[in-house]
Coordinates of C-alpha atoms (C1' of nucleotides) in Angstrom, one line a residue:
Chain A
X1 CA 8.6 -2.7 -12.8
X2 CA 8.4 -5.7 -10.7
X3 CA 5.1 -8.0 -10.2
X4 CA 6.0 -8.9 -6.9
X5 CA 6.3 -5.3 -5.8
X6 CA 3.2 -4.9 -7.2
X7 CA 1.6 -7.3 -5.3
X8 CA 2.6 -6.1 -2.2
X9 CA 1.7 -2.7 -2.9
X10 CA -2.3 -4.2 -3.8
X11 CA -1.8 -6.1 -0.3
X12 CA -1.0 -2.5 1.4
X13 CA -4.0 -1.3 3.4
X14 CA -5.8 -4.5 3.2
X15 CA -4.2 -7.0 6.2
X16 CA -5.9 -4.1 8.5
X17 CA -9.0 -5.5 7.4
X18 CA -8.3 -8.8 7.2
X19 CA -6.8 -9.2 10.7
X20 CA -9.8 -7.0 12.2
X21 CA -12.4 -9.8 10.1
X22 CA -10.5 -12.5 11.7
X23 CA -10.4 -11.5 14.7
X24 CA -14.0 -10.9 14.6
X25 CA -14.5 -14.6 14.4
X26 CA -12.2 -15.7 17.3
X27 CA -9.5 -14.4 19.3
X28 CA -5.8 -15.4 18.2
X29 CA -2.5 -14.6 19.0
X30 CA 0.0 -13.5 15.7
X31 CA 1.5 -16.9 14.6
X32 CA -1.2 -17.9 14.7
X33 CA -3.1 -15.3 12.1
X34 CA 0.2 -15.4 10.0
X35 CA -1.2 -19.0 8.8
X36 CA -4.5 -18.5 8.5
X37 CA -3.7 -15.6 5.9
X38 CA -0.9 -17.8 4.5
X39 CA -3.4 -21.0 4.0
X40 CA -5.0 -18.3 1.9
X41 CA -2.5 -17.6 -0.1
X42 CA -2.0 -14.2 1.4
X43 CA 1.6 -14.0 2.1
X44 CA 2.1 -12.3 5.4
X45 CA 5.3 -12.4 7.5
X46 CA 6.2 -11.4 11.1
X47 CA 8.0 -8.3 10.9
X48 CA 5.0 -7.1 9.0
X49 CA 2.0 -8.2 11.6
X50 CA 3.1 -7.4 14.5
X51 CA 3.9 -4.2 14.1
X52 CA 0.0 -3.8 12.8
X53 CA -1.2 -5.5 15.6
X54 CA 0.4 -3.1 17.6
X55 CA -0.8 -0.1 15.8
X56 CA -4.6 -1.1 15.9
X57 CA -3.9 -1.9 19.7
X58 CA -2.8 1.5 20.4
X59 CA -5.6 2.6 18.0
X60 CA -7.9 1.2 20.6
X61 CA -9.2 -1.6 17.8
X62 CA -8.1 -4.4 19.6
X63 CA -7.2 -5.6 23.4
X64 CA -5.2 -8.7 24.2
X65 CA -4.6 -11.1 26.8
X66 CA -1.8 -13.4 27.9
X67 CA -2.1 -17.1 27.6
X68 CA 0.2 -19.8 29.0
X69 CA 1.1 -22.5 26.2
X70 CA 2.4 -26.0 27.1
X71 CA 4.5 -26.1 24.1
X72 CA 6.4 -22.8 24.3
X73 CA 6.5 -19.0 25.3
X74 CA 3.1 -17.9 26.5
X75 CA 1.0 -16.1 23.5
X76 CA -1.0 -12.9 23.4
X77 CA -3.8 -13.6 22.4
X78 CA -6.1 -10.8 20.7
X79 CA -9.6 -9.6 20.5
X80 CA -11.3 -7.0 18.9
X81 CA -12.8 -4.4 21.1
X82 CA -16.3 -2.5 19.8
X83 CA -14.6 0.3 18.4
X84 CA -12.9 -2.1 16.1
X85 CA -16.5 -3.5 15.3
X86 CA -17.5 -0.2 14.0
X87 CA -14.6 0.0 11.9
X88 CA -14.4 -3.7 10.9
X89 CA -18.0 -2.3 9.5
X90 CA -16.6 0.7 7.8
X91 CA -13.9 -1.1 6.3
X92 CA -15.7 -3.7 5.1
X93 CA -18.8 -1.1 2.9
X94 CA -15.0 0.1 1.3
X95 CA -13.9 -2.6 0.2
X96 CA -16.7 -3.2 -1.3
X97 CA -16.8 -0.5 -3.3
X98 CA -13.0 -0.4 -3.9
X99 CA -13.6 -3.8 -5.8
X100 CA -16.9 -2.7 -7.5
X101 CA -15.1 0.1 -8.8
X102 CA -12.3 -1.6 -9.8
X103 CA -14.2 -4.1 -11.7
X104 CA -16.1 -2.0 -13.6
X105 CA -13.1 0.0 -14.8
X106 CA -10.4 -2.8 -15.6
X107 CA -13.7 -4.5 -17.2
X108 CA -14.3 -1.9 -20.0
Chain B
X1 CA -6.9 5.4 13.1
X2 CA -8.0 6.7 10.2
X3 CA -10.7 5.6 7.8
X4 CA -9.9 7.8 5.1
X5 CA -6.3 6.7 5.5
X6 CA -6.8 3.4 5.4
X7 CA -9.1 3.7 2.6
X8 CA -6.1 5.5 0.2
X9 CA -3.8 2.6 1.6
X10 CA -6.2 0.4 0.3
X11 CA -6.1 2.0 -3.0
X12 CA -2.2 1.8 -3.2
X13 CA -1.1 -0.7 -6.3
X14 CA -4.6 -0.6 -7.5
X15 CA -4.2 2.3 -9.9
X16 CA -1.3 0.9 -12.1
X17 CA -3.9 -2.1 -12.6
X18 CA -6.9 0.4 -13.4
X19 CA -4.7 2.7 -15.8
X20 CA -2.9 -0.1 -17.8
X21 CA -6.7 -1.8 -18.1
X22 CA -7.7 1.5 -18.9
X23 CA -5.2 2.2 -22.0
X24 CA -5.5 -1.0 -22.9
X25 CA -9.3 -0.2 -24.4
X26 CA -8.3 3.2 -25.4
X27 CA -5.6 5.4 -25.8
X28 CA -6.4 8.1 -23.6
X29 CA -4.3 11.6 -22.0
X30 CA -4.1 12.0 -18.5
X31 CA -6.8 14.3 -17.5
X32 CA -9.3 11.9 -19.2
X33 CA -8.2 9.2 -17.2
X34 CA -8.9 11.3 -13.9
X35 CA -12.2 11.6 -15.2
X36 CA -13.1 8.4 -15.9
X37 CA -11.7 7.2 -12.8
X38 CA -13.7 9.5 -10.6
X39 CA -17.1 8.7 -12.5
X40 CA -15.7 5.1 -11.2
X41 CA -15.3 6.8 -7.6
X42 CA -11.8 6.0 -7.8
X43 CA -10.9 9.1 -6.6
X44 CA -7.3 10.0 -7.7
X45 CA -5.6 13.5 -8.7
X46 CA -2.9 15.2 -10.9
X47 CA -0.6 14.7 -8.2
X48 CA -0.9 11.0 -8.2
X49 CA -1.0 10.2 -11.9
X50 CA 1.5 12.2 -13.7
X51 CA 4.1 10.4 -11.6
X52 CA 2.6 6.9 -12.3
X53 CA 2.3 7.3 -15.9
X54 CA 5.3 8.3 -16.2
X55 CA 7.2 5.4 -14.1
X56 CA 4.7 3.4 -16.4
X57 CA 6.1 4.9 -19.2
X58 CA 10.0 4.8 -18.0
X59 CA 9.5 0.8 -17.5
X60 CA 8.1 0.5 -20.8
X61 CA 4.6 -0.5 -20.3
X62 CA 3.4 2.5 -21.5
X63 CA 4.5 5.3 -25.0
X64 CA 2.9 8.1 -25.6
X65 CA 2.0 10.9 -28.4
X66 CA 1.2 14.2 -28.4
X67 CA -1.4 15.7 -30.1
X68 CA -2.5 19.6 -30.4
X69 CA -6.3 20.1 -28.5
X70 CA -8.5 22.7 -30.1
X71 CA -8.7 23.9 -26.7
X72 CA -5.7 24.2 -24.8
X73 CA -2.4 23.0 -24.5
X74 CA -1.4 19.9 -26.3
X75 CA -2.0 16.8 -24.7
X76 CA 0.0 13.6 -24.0
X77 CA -2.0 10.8 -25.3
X78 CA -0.8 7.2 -23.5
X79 CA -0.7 3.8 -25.5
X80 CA 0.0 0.5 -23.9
X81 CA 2.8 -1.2 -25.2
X82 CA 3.1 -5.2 -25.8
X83 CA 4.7 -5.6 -22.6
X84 CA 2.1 -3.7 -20.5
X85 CA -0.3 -5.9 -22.4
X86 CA 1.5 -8.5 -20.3
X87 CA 1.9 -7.4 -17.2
X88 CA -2.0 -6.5 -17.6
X89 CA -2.1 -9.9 -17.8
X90 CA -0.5 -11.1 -14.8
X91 CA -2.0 -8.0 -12.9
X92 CA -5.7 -9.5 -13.9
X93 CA -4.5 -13.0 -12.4
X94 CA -3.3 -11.4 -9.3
X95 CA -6.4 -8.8 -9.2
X96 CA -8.6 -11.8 -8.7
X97 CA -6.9 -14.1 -6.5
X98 CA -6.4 -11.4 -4.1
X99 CA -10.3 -10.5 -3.9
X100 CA -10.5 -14.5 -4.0
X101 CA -8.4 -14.7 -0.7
X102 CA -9.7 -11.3 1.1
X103 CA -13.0 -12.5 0.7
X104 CA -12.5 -15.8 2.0
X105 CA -10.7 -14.3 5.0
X106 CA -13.4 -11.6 5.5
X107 CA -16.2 -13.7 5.3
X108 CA -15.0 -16.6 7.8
Chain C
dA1 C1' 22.2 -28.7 34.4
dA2 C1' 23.8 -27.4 30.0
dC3 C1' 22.6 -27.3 25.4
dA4 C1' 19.9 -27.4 21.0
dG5 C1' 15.8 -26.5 18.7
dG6 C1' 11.4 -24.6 18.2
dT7 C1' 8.0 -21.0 19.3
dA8 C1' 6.7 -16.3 20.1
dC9 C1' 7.5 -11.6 20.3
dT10 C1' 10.1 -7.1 19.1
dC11 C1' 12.9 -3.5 16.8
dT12 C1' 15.4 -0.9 13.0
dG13 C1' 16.0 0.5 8.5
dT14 C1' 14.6 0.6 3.5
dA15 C1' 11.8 1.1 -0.6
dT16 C1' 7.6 2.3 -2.6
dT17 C1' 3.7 5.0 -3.3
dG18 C1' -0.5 8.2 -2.8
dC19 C1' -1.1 12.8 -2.1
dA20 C1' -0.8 17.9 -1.1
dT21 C1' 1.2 21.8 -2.9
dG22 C1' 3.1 24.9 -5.9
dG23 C1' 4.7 25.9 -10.4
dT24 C1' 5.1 26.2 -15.7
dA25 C1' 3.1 26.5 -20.3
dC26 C1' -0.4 26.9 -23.8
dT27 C1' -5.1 28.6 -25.6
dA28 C1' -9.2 31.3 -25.9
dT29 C1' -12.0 35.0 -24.2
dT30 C1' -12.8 39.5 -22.5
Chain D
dA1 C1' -2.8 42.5 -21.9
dA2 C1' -5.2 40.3 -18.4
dT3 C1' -7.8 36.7 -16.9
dA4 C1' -9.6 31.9 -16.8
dG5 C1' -9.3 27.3 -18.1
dT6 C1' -6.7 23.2 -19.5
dA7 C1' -2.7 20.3 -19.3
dC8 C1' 1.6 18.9 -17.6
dC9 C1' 5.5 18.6 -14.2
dA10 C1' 8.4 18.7 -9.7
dT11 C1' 9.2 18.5 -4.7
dG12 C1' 8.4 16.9 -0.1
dC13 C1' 5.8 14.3 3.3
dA14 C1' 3.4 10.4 5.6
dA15 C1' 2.2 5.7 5.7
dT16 C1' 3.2 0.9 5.3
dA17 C1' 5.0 -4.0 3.7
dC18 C1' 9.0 -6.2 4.3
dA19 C1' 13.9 -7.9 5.3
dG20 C1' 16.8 -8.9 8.7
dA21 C1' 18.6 -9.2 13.2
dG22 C1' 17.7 -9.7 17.9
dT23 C1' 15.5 -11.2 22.5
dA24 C1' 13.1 -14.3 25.5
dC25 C1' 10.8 -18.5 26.8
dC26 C1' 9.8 -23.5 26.9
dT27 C1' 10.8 -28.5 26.1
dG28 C1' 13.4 -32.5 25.5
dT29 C1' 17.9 -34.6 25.1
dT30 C1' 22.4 -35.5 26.5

DNA sequence: AACAGGTACTCTGTATTGCATGGTACTATT
DNA sequence: AATAGTACCATGCAATACAGAGTACCTGTT
């Protein structure tokens, strides 16, 4: 039994929603994201977003566009389309319950 | 995409932290716990937590008893041990700083 | 123009876990 | 003895976070 494992495993199912609330806000491409969550101290590293970011593109939850950068590789940046509104929405009513529930149980 | 898939992703990790909290009040055998966690709309099944208790129980956070029912078969009540009082511990920390940081993401 | 360093994106394989499903065993009732 | 209810257990699958290795592009220095 490892804490760190354990951690990750709470974190599984909930960068979906964190990415999709993001990009709610503004557009951005992944390296971008990966701070953001890390200057929350949610730990996040490439080979784990961009695979996501592909998934809820093919999922039809988000678009992207190219972007030239003057200090680099160009970036993709991404948005999220209306689909991923309405589940953004969804996702969001879950978790609150999740943590409702959760509360009330580990709370005796 | 899936909202009800997402939604048991979201649950993954989250049930160690609601059983230990769980025994941690009262001893308790594991259809009880299925009980109480679905009055919590935690929804979970046999499937799910004979498996956990017992890897709980294999990396000593968890013993258990039996005890003859006066209505069926006997039942395997689980304790929490001093260690799982521990990892409890940390589990609680992590519990909240990761609500802590998803709501600061989610709410921008 | 060749090279080094940084930035950005991609792919493969592994470990873990929630869950569906089916099965075993014990008790009480009919 | 046959059925229904309760409790426990085992197997196999699907999904995902992550490590690690790799590709490609740009800028600045030599």
């Amino acid at each position: 039994m490892n804490l760190e494992n354990t951690k990750a495993q709470m974190r599984k199912g909930i960068l979906e929603f964190c990415i999709l609330a993001l990009l709610s806000q503004k557009e951005a491409y992944a390296s971008e994201l990966i701070q953001t969550l890390k200057d929350a101290k949610l730990l996040v590293v490439e080979g784990t977003i961009y695979p996501l970011l592909t998934r809820l593109k093919n999922d039809g939850l988000l678009s992207y566009r190219w972007e030239e950068s003057t200090s680099g590789p160009p970036r993709k940046y991404y948005l999220i389309t209306q689909l991923g509104k309405d589940f953004l929405s969804e996702l969001t009513t879950t978790w609150k319950q999740l943590t409702d529930s959760v509360n009330k149980v580990t709370r005796g």
